[in-house]
XYZ file of N, CA and C in Angstrom:
678
model
N 31.309 31.623 -13.988
C 32.503 31.400 -14.339
C 31.977 31.223 -15.594
N 32.429 31.623 -16.962
C 31.707 31.274 -18.706
C 32.954 29.353 -18.383
N 32.212 28.679 -19.060
C 32.537 27.587 -19.673
C 33.991 27.337 -20.211
N 34.158 28.465 -21.365
C 35.041 28.732 -21.702
C 36.628 29.303 -21.061
N 36.832 29.695 -19.649
C 37.614 29.401 -19.420
C 38.874 27.698 -19.249
N 40.134 27.959 -19.109
C 40.490 27.144 -19.735
C 40.978 26.593 -18.588
N 40.539 26.956 -17.148
C 40.970 25.440 -15.762
C 39.593 25.482 -14.968
N 39.465 24.561 -14.515
C 38.297 23.781 -13.806
C 39.059 24.126 -12.361
N 37.762 24.189 -11.631
C 38.127 24.018 -10.090
C 38.207 22.264 -9.938
N 39.596 22.269 -9.327
C 40.159 20.798 -8.821
C 39.180 20.434 -7.420
N 38.651 19.307 -7.279
C 38.167 18.460 -6.379
C 38.841 18.073 -5.980
N 38.356 17.058 -4.293
C 39.031 15.701 -3.861
C 39.836 14.685 -4.762
N 39.164 14.099 -5.650
C 39.249 13.057 -6.405
C 41.062 13.726 -7.656
N 40.683 15.564 -7.644
C 42.088 15.757 -8.433
C 43.576 15.681 -7.579
N 43.639 15.440 -6.411
C 44.292 15.702 -5.665
C 46.011 14.677 -6.043
N 45.635 13.695 -6.642
C 46.745 13.199 -6.718
C 47.328 14.219 -8.084
N 46.713 13.723 -9.369
C 46.942 14.960 -9.832
C 47.847 16.295 -9.948
N 47.652 16.877 -8.967
C 47.917 18.101 -8.405
C 49.187 17.582 -8.037
N 49.465 16.501 -7.413
C 50.240 16.592 -6.671
C 51.188 16.042 -7.242
N 50.881 14.957 -8.473
C 52.190 14.956 -9.553
C 52.613 16.199 -10.129
N 51.765 17.258 -10.649
C 52.577 17.957 -11.271
C 53.416 18.922 -10.196
N 52.740 19.479 -9.426
C 53.900 20.082 -8.375
C 55.608 19.435 -7.902
N 55.082 18.152 -7.681
C 56.042 17.343 -7.931
C 56.980 17.212 -8.881
N 56.711 17.060 -10.073
C 57.232 17.278 -12.278
C 57.700 18.305 -12.123
N 57.027 19.857 -11.078
C 57.530 21.210 -11.277
C 58.791 21.514 -10.595
N 58.972 21.317 -9.490
C 60.103 21.139 -8.652
C 61.066 20.208 -8.453
N 60.907 19.138 -8.985
C 62.122 18.240 -9.038
C 63.073 18.183 -9.319
N 63.240 18.816 -10.346
C 64.476 19.301 -11.113
C 65.134 21.059 -10.806
N 64.860 21.395 -9.606
C 65.294 22.838 -9.648
C 65.848 23.245 -8.396
N 66.867 23.662 -8.149
C 67.538 23.922 -7.234
C 67.178 24.496 -6.309
N 65.808 24.909 -5.728
C 65.232 24.588 -4.564
C 64.690 23.628 -3.917
N 64.104 22.539 -4.774
C 64.155 21.151 -4.548
C 65.088 20.529 -4.167
N 66.754 20.352 -5.239
C 67.631 19.679 -4.541
C 68.104 20.676 -3.242
N 67.877 21.476 -2.558
C 68.552 22.163 -1.603
C 67.212 21.643 -0.649
N 66.202 21.151 -0.627
C 64.818 21.072 0.398
C 65.229 19.494 0.611
N 65.480 18.999 -0.449
C 66.124 16.869 -0.398
C 67.031 16.777 -1.218
N 68.360 16.742 -0.648
C 69.603 16.900 -1.524
C 69.773 15.128 -2.649
N 69.111 14.402 -1.721
C 69.259 12.965 -1.871
C 68.154 12.603 -3.195
N 68.911 12.546 -5.106
C 67.629 12.760 -5.786
C 66.869 11.608 -5.919
N 66.906 10.463 -5.165
C 66.260 8.975 -5.645
C 64.797 9.441 -4.419
N 65.450 10.210 -3.204
C 64.159 10.181 -2.490
C 63.510 11.280 -2.619
N 64.192 12.598 -3.328
C 62.805 14.086 -3.592
C 61.773 13.948 -4.219
N 62.038 13.079 -5.076
C 60.358 13.159 -5.269
C 59.869 12.403 -4.238
N 59.749 11.663 -3.438
C 58.774 10.880 -2.632
C 58.519 12.242 -1.805
N 59.487 13.169 -1.266
C 59.797 13.816 -0.095
C 58.281 14.842 -0.817
N 58.649 15.095 -1.818
C 58.185 16.056 -2.871
C 56.963 15.644 -2.448
N 56.567 14.778 -2.708
C 54.781 14.353 -3.352
C 54.391 14.782 -2.073
N 54.953 13.852 -1.341
C 54.202 13.623 0.252
C 53.853 15.125 0.445
N 54.864 16.530 0.526
C 54.907 18.014 1.391
C 53.708 18.237 0.567
N 53.603 18.007 -0.903
C 52.498 18.939 -2.021
C 51.159 17.992 -2.228
N 50.965 17.040 -1.066
C 49.775 16.638 -0.716
C 49.033 17.451 0.484
N 50.281 17.301 1.755
C 49.744 18.306 2.520
C 49.077 19.954 2.499
N 50.247 20.217 1.953
C 49.411 21.619 0.860
C 47.913 21.599 0.278
N 48.171 20.438 -0.355
C 47.284 20.759 -1.945
C 45.783 20.284 -0.896
N 45.908 19.650 -0.423
C 44.065 18.966 0.539
C 44.424 20.194 1.154
N 45.120 20.825 2.093
C 44.861 21.987 2.609
C 44.031 23.059 1.760
N 44.734 23.076 1.123
C 43.889 24.298 -0.333
C 42.495 24.639 -0.248
N 42.244 22.422 -0.286
C 40.933 22.431 -1.031
C 39.777 22.445 0.354
N 40.785 23.322 1.297
C 39.970 23.619 2.151
C 40.000 24.919 2.745
N 41.000 25.820 2.823
C 40.906 27.034 3.031
C 41.344 28.009 1.839
N 41.061 27.022 0.278
C 41.442 27.972 -0.483
C 40.741 27.149 -1.400
N 41.740 27.046 -3.230
C 41.431 26.805 -3.824
C 42.235 26.581 -4.915
N 41.695 25.394 -5.495
C 42.971 24.883 -6.611
C 41.966 24.513 -8.160
N 42.626 25.086 -9.044
C 42.741 24.646 -9.775
C 43.604 23.925 -10.855
N 43.494 23.473 -12.391
C 43.965 22.118 -13.038
C 43.390 22.596 -14.380
N 44.484 22.974 -15.093
C 43.965 23.157 -16.610
C 43.173 22.058 -16.863
N 42.165 22.656 -18.430
C 41.342 21.708 -18.707
C 42.023 20.237 -19.350
N 43.728 20.530 -19.735
C 44.002 19.386 -20.050
C 44.455 18.771 -19.170
N 44.603 18.959 -18.177
C 45.154 18.814 -16.417
C 47.042 18.582 -16.876
N 47.594 19.754 -17.283
C 49.110 19.953 -17.676
C 49.755 21.105 -16.882
N 48.246 21.746 -15.969
C 49.373 22.183 -15.112
C 48.281 22.791 -14.084
N 48.867 23.369 -13.085
C 48.141 24.090 -11.877
C 48.079 24.845 -11.221
N 47.255 25.743 -10.205
C 47.833 26.526 -9.774
C 46.741 26.312 -8.207
N 47.402 26.254 -7.039
C 47.164 26.354 -5.833
C 47.554 27.696 -4.573
N 45.753 28.199 -4.849
C 45.601 29.478 -3.489
C 45.491 28.380 -2.494
N 45.580 30.231 -1.371
C 45.223 29.773 -0.200
C 44.186 31.773 0.174
N 42.496 31.365 0.530
C 42.223 32.660 1.377
C 42.438 33.256 2.471
N 43.649 34.487 2.205
C 43.875 34.860 3.109
C 43.657 36.005 4.013
N 41.742 36.251 3.802
C 41.606 37.073 4.416
C 41.609 37.080 6.031
N 42.346 36.112 6.426
C 42.309 36.174 7.872
C 43.304 34.820 8.264
N 43.957 35.077 9.152
C 45.196 33.865 9.782
C 44.459 32.373 9.410
N 44.700 32.260 8.508
C 44.706 30.323 8.582
C 45.329 29.739 9.374
N 44.213 28.379 9.752
C 44.899 27.308 10.452
C 46.185 26.668 9.719
N 46.614 25.628 10.865
C 47.952 24.888 9.783
C 47.074 23.380 9.299
N 47.474 22.843 8.543
C 46.991 21.412 8.058
C 46.428 20.629 9.438
N 45.826 19.708 9.368
C 45.589 18.779 10.549
C 46.745 17.827 10.696
N 46.520 17.910 11.832
C 47.957 16.838 12.303
C 49.442 16.959 11.483
N 49.117 18.718 11.060
C 50.407 18.832 10.650
C 51.513 18.606 10.708
N 52.484 18.525 12.069
C 53.680 18.147 12.549
C 53.801 17.265 12.515
N 52.782 15.956 12.760
C 53.301 14.306 12.233
C 53.161 13.961 11.218
N 52.588 14.892 10.177
C 52.200 14.562 8.590
C 53.885 14.709 8.266
N 54.167 16.369 8.746
C 55.362 16.877 8.008
C 56.705 15.826 8.288
N 56.961 15.561 9.586
C 57.860 14.645 10.491
C 57.526 13.296 9.002
N 56.579 12.759 8.984
C 56.438 11.859 8.421
C 56.678 11.689 6.863
N 56.761 13.110 6.138
C 56.800 12.688 4.911
C 58.705 13.608 4.580
N 58.650 13.819 5.956
C 60.076 14.902 5.413
C 61.874 14.272 5.816
N 61.501 13.442 7.184
C 62.213 12.894 8.242
C 63.150 13.621 8.062
N 64.608 13.264 7.476
C 65.992 14.273 8.255
C 65.408 15.311 7.678
N 64.857 15.421 6.261
C 64.642 17.208 5.368
C 63.863 17.920 6.223
N 62.722 17.526 7.599
C 62.256 18.243 8.089
C 62.561 19.779 8.346
N 63.976 20.068 8.697
C 64.295 21.230 9.454
C 64.127 22.300 8.023
N 64.783 22.003 7.023
C 64.943 22.642 5.398
C 63.266 22.467 5.003
N 62.151 22.121 4.980
C 61.105 22.583 4.438
C 60.589 24.160 5.760
N 60.997 23.126 6.981
C 60.230 24.661 8.469
C 61.013 25.834 8.107
N 62.325 26.017 7.636
C 62.967 27.120 7.745
C 62.180 27.517 6.433
N 61.846 26.925 5.085
C 61.492 27.574 4.331
C 60.289 28.446 4.663
N 59.345 26.972 4.741
C 58.065 27.972 5.161
C 58.092 29.320 6.000
N 58.982 29.557 7.166
C 59.118 30.793 8.101
C 59.329 31.615 7.470
N 60.740 31.460 6.260
C 61.568 32.879 5.610
C 60.126 32.866 5.115
N 59.334 32.442 4.397
C 57.994 32.451 3.257
C 57.251 33.593 4.095
N 56.525 32.925 5.533
C 55.772 33.267 5.740
C 56.076 34.721 6.567
N 56.805 35.203 6.636
C 58.051 36.336 7.400
C 57.352 37.415 6.759
N 57.182 37.567 5.427
C 58.237 38.333 4.503
C 56.192 38.636 3.603
N 55.462 37.701 4.122
C 53.949 37.698 2.683
C 53.181 38.922 3.946
N 52.457 39.531 2.663
C 51.844 40.831 3.218
C 50.971 40.252 4.272
N 50.335 41.876 5.020
C 48.860 41.227 6.142
C 48.053 41.685 5.948
N 48.154 42.575 5.431
C 46.676 42.666 4.192
C 46.088 41.871 3.735
N 44.690 41.756 3.856
C 43.520 40.952 2.972
C 43.835 40.280 1.680
N 44.235 39.128 1.345
C 44.664 38.811 0.237
C 43.921 37.409 -0.732
N 44.123 37.364 -1.579
C 44.006 35.604 -2.123
C 45.814 35.291 -1.975
N 46.807 33.899 -1.995
C 47.714 34.005 -1.769
C 47.684 32.695 -3.143
N 48.631 32.876 -4.311
C 48.998 31.332 -4.799
C 50.590 30.962 -4.602
N 50.373 30.437 -4.140
C 51.207 29.663 -3.263
C 51.750 28.843 -4.123
N 51.552 28.169 -5.172
C 52.194 26.857 -6.120
C 51.145 27.003 -7.150
N 52.440 27.395 -8.299
C 52.067 27.297 -10.003
C 52.804 26.421 -10.552
N 52.511 24.934 -10.344
C 52.831 24.103 -11.566
C 52.918 23.717 -12.692
N 53.504 23.692 -13.001
C 54.100 24.049 -14.918
C 55.067 22.793 -14.798
N 54.683 21.342 -15.291
C 55.879 20.804 -15.037
C 56.665 21.227 -16.849
N 58.117 20.523 -16.831
C 59.076 21.078 -18.128
C 58.510 20.261 -19.058
N 57.979 20.544 -20.333
C 58.071 19.452 -21.792
C 56.803 20.878 -22.468
N 56.794 19.941 -23.207
C 55.729 21.621 -24.617
C 55.437 22.432 -24.293
N 55.205 23.298 -25.092
C 54.695 24.575 -24.606
C 54.408 25.142 -23.353
N 55.137 24.803 -22.782
C 55.770 24.795 -20.324
C 54.721 26.386 -20.592
N 55.755 27.472 -21.020
C 55.039 28.676 -21.796
C 53.666 29.387 -21.810
N 53.092 28.708 -22.563
C 52.086 28.799 -22.942
C 50.802 28.029 -21.521
N 51.179 27.292 -21.073
C 50.690 26.040 -19.767
C 50.473 27.101 -19.021
N 52.038 27.674 -18.785
C 51.699 28.452 -17.198
C 51.311 30.013 -17.413
N 51.311 30.341 -18.800
C 50.398 31.463 -19.240
C 48.877 31.095 -18.994
N 48.170 29.900 -19.577
C 46.926 29.852 -19.619
C 46.643 29.805 -17.864
N 46.883 28.956 -17.547
C 46.682 28.174 -15.966
C 46.604 29.275 -15.383
N 46.988 30.324 -15.450
C 47.392 31.818 -14.238
C 46.484 32.522 -14.735
N 45.956 33.035 -15.978
C 45.316 33.503 -16.426
C 43.221 33.035 -15.421
N 43.467 31.754 -16.119
C 42.670 30.981 -16.015
C 41.854 31.380 -14.232
N 42.657 30.358 -13.437
C 42.560 30.666 -12.175
C 42.587 32.533 -12.146
N 43.338 33.205 -12.184
C 43.302 34.639 -11.740
C 41.672 34.949 -11.879
N 40.915 34.766 -13.496
C 40.065 35.834 -13.272
C 39.059 34.627 -12.206
N 39.229 33.461 -11.065
C 37.746 33.210 -10.713
C 38.606 33.565 -9.047
N 39.927 34.164 -8.991
C 40.033 35.008 -7.631
C 39.741 36.747 -8.020
N 39.496 36.659 -9.179
C 39.568 38.213 -9.185
C 38.096 38.553 -8.669
N 37.365 37.011 -8.668
C 35.823 38.190 -8.492
C 35.362 38.081 -6.916
N 36.572 37.602 -6.300
C 36.413 38.213 -4.790
C 36.527 39.568 -4.567
N 37.103 39.781 -5.123
C 37.511 42.050 -5.291
C 38.375 42.155 -3.989
N 39.738 40.622 -4.338
C 40.690 41.636 -3.161
C 41.683 41.365 -3.870
N 43.237 41.622 -3.424
C 44.471 41.809 -4.547
C 44.998 39.987 -3.847
N 46.178 40.164 -4.927
C 46.412 38.681 -4.776
C 47.686 38.843 -4.741
N 48.875 37.866 -4.050
C 49.933 38.145 -3.898
C 50.943 36.175 -4.414
N 52.229 36.488 -4.430
C 52.509 35.249 -4.987
C 53.942 35.469 -4.955
N 54.439 34.435 -4.643
C 55.852 34.233 -4.317
C 56.942 34.074 -5.679
N 58.070 35.037 -6.385
C 57.965 34.250 -7.654
C 59.922 33.819 -7.562
N 60.564 32.976 -8.970
C 62.093 32.417 -8.208
C 62.694 32.549 -9.565
N 62.039 32.985 -10.786
C 62.811 32.839 -11.863
C 62.376 34.421 -12.396
N 63.466 34.681 -13.346
C 62.915 35.956 -14.900
C 61.856 35.171 -15.246
N 61.903 34.304 -15.650
C 60.314 33.885 -16.524
C 59.628 34.167 -15.686
N 59.277 33.588 -14.828
C 58.431 33.538 -13.777
C 57.723 35.265 -13.431
N 59.261 36.052 -12.876
C 58.740 37.379 -12.872
C 57.719 37.831 -14.292
N 58.284 37.820 -15.150
C 58.183 38.407 -16.435
C 55.995 37.574 -16.976
N 56.041 36.518 -16.780
C 54.691 35.499 -16.502
C 53.582 36.609 -15.770
N 54.284 36.975 -14.470
C 53.457 37.853 -13.670
C 52.723 38.763 -13.871
N 54.321 39.554 -14.670
C 53.830 41.002 -14.692
C 53.061 41.224 -15.759
N 52.917 40.481 -16.994
C 52.156 40.451 -17.396
C 50.938 40.345 -17.191
N 50.439 39.855 -16.431
C 48.747 39.086 -15.690
C 48.839 40.771 -14.231
N 49.584 41.393 -14.644
C 48.797 42.806 -13.516
C 50.059 42.798 -12.127
N 50.826 41.568 -12.121
C 51.511 42.013 -10.584
C 52.626 42.570 -10.707
N 52.829 43.126 -9.727
C 53.976 44.387 -9.532
C 55.253 43.496 -8.318
N 56.519 43.863 -8.531
C 57.452 43.732 -7.670
C 57.435 44.337 -6.795
N 57.935 43.351 -5.282
C 58.098 43.811 -4.094
C 59.538 43.738 -3.618
N 59.810 43.718 -2.324
C 60.917 43.610 -1.920
C 61.563 42.601 -2.440
N 62.938 42.111 -2.905
C 63.008 40.733 -3.164
C 64.158 40.409 -0.750
N 64.033 38.728 -0.747
C 64.893 38.913 -0.200
C 65.094 37.318 0.401
N 66.394 37.252 0.473
C 67.279 36.066 0.568
C 66.652 35.030 0.956
N 67.390 33.622 0.892
C 66.917 32.189 1.247
C 68.158 32.046 2.240
N 68.611 30.662 2.632
C 69.127 30.191 2.753
C 70.612 29.547 2.420
N 69.388 29.570 1.348
C 70.422 28.656 0.119
C 71.401 29.472 -1.014
N 70.982 30.998 -1.095
C 71.144 31.944 -1.574
C 70.517 32.175 -2.510
N 69.296 31.476 -3.091
C 68.450 32.251 -3.587
C 67.543 33.461 -3.363
N 67.269 34.078 -4.574
C 66.499 35.349 -3.654
C 65.168 35.358 -4.384
N 63.931 35.290 -4.062
C 62.819 35.492 -3.649
C 62.125 36.604 -4.015
N 61.384 36.702 -4.996
C 60.709 38.146 -5.749
C 59.503 38.060 -5.526
N 58.534 38.892 -4.164
C 57.199 38.825 -4.184
C 56.588 39.584 -5.136
N 55.803 39.159 -5.513
C 54.923 40.312 -6.605
C 53.010 40.269 -6.192
N 52.750 41.069 -6.260
C 51.278 41.872 -5.688
C 50.514 42.542 -6.962
N 48.865 41.692 -6.895
C 48.097 42.413 -7.674
C 47.328 43.045 -7.374
N 47.121 44.190 -7.506
C 45.803 45.339 -6.641
C 44.725 44.776 -7.126
N 43.820 44.922 -6.605
C 42.284 44.126 -6.492
C 41.745 44.822 -7.843
N 41.127 43.731 -9.120
C 40.907 44.203 -10.327
C 39.529 44.932 -10.281
N 38.280 45.151 -9.057
C 37.564 45.134 -9.143
C 36.668 45.528 -7.798
N 35.634 45.861 -7.387
C 34.984 45.156 -6.019
C 35.098 43.961 -6.128
N 34.632 43.276 -5.390
C 34.057 42.091 -4.540
C 32.940 42.128 -3.782
N 32.428 40.302 -3.483
C 31.566 40.611 -2.705
C 32.151 40.526 -1.053
N 33.338 39.861 -0.762
C 33.880 40.248 0.376
C 35.170 41.137 0.987
N 35.525 42.363 -0.075
C 36.274 43.463 -0.346
C 35.879 44.405 1.176
N 34.289 44.295 1.331
C 33.621 45.562 2.249
C 33.925 44.774 3.507
N 33.792 43.625 3.495
C 33.786 42.945 5.050
C 34.863 42.204 6.060
N 36.294 42.128 4.956
C 36.881 41.870 5.511
C 38.016 42.674 5.887
N 39.133 42.819 6.631
C 40.034 43.625 7.488
C 40.990 43.411 6.861
N 41.077 44.927 6.870
C 42.223 45.485 6.174
C 43.415 45.928 6.689
N 44.320 45.272 6.928
C 45.835 45.273 7.699
C 46.675 46.197 6.928
N 47.740 46.598 7.369
C 48.669 47.019 6.565
C 49.713 46.481 5.471
N 49.199 47.222 4.888
C 50.129 46.221 3.436
C 51.576 46.954 3.448
N 52.341 45.516 2.673
C 53.338 44.759 2.873
C 54.212 45.504 2.766
N 56.002 45.520 1.910
C 56.626 46.317 1.714
C 56.214 47.098 0.169
N 57.479 47.808 0.111
C 57.149 48.659 -1.391
C 58.130 48.201 -2.204
N 57.405 48.503 -3.184
C 58.419 47.409 -4.747
C 60.374 47.848 -5.142
N 60.913 47.180 -5.121
C 61.964 47.199 -5.157
C 62.782 46.142 -6.411
N 62.991 46.356 -6.973
C 63.598 45.091 -8.198
C 64.664 44.879 -8.058
N 64.841 43.465 -8.138
C 66.289 42.475 -7.819
C 66.497 41.504 -8.947
N 67.232 40.535 -9.029
C 68.151 39.360 -10.220
C 68.292 38.207 -9.202
N 67.768 37.098 -9.909
C 68.127 35.775 -8.991
C 67.913 34.578 -10.627
N 68.769 33.871 -10.709
C 68.769 32.880 -11.566
C 68.416 31.478 -11.728
N 68.146 30.949 -10.034
C 67.690 30.159 -9.777
C 66.274 29.310 -10.697
N 65.908 28.115 -10.922
C 64.867 28.020 -11.283
C 63.761 26.828 -9.813
N 62.540 27.316 -10.467
C 61.614 26.758 -9.706
C 60.157 26.779 -8.842
N 59.408 26.333 -8.904
C 58.193 26.892 -8.477
C 58.097 26.182 -6.717
N 57.375 26.901 -5.650
C 57.790 26.156 -4.088
C 56.411 26.039 -3.345
N 56.511 25.188 -2.581
C 55.030 25.464 -2.422
C 54.978 25.742 -1.105
N 53.621 26.401 -0.415
C 53.997 26.793 1.416
C 53.112 25.743 2.018
């Protein structure tokens, strides 16, 4: 991958930075407030859960940071079913406490609508509020997408706002059927066909594809980890 790419592949020593970005992105959102209604507890709980999934992505996926450290993406390689994080039930209970059930409900809803076809899953797009937020989102998505395209598989993401849908649309994603969450939000899945053949595209299982496209509307804000 050319050194000019705006992103770098995160390493284990970058986990803390990525967790901070995810927490700052999600803390003030509608879904963040639903997951953890207590404003004082919310950042701590979100950070602990983000750490679980960021660490897991370093084992069964990829994590990328803007070279400036101002945004990140967390991906899972869904060539086949992936295992749950180590000691997941124990760590989730410790992280979430009384909010554990809401995190599980969100996770189950997203998993139920995820495509069964082999793909790369953009699970988290973490771009905290601040100057040039739109530009940072565009740069981190473009840079990490270039890495994912080398494998030659489609990519998939859940979006939650009009801005996210427009952003992903600029990068070749197409909307699929929207679906609701228990808090009334609509999730808008988006799918990006493989841009060119890659090393794994001929060797992974080709399961039935997911749902077809249908536009939807949603005004809620925020990025969501799974």
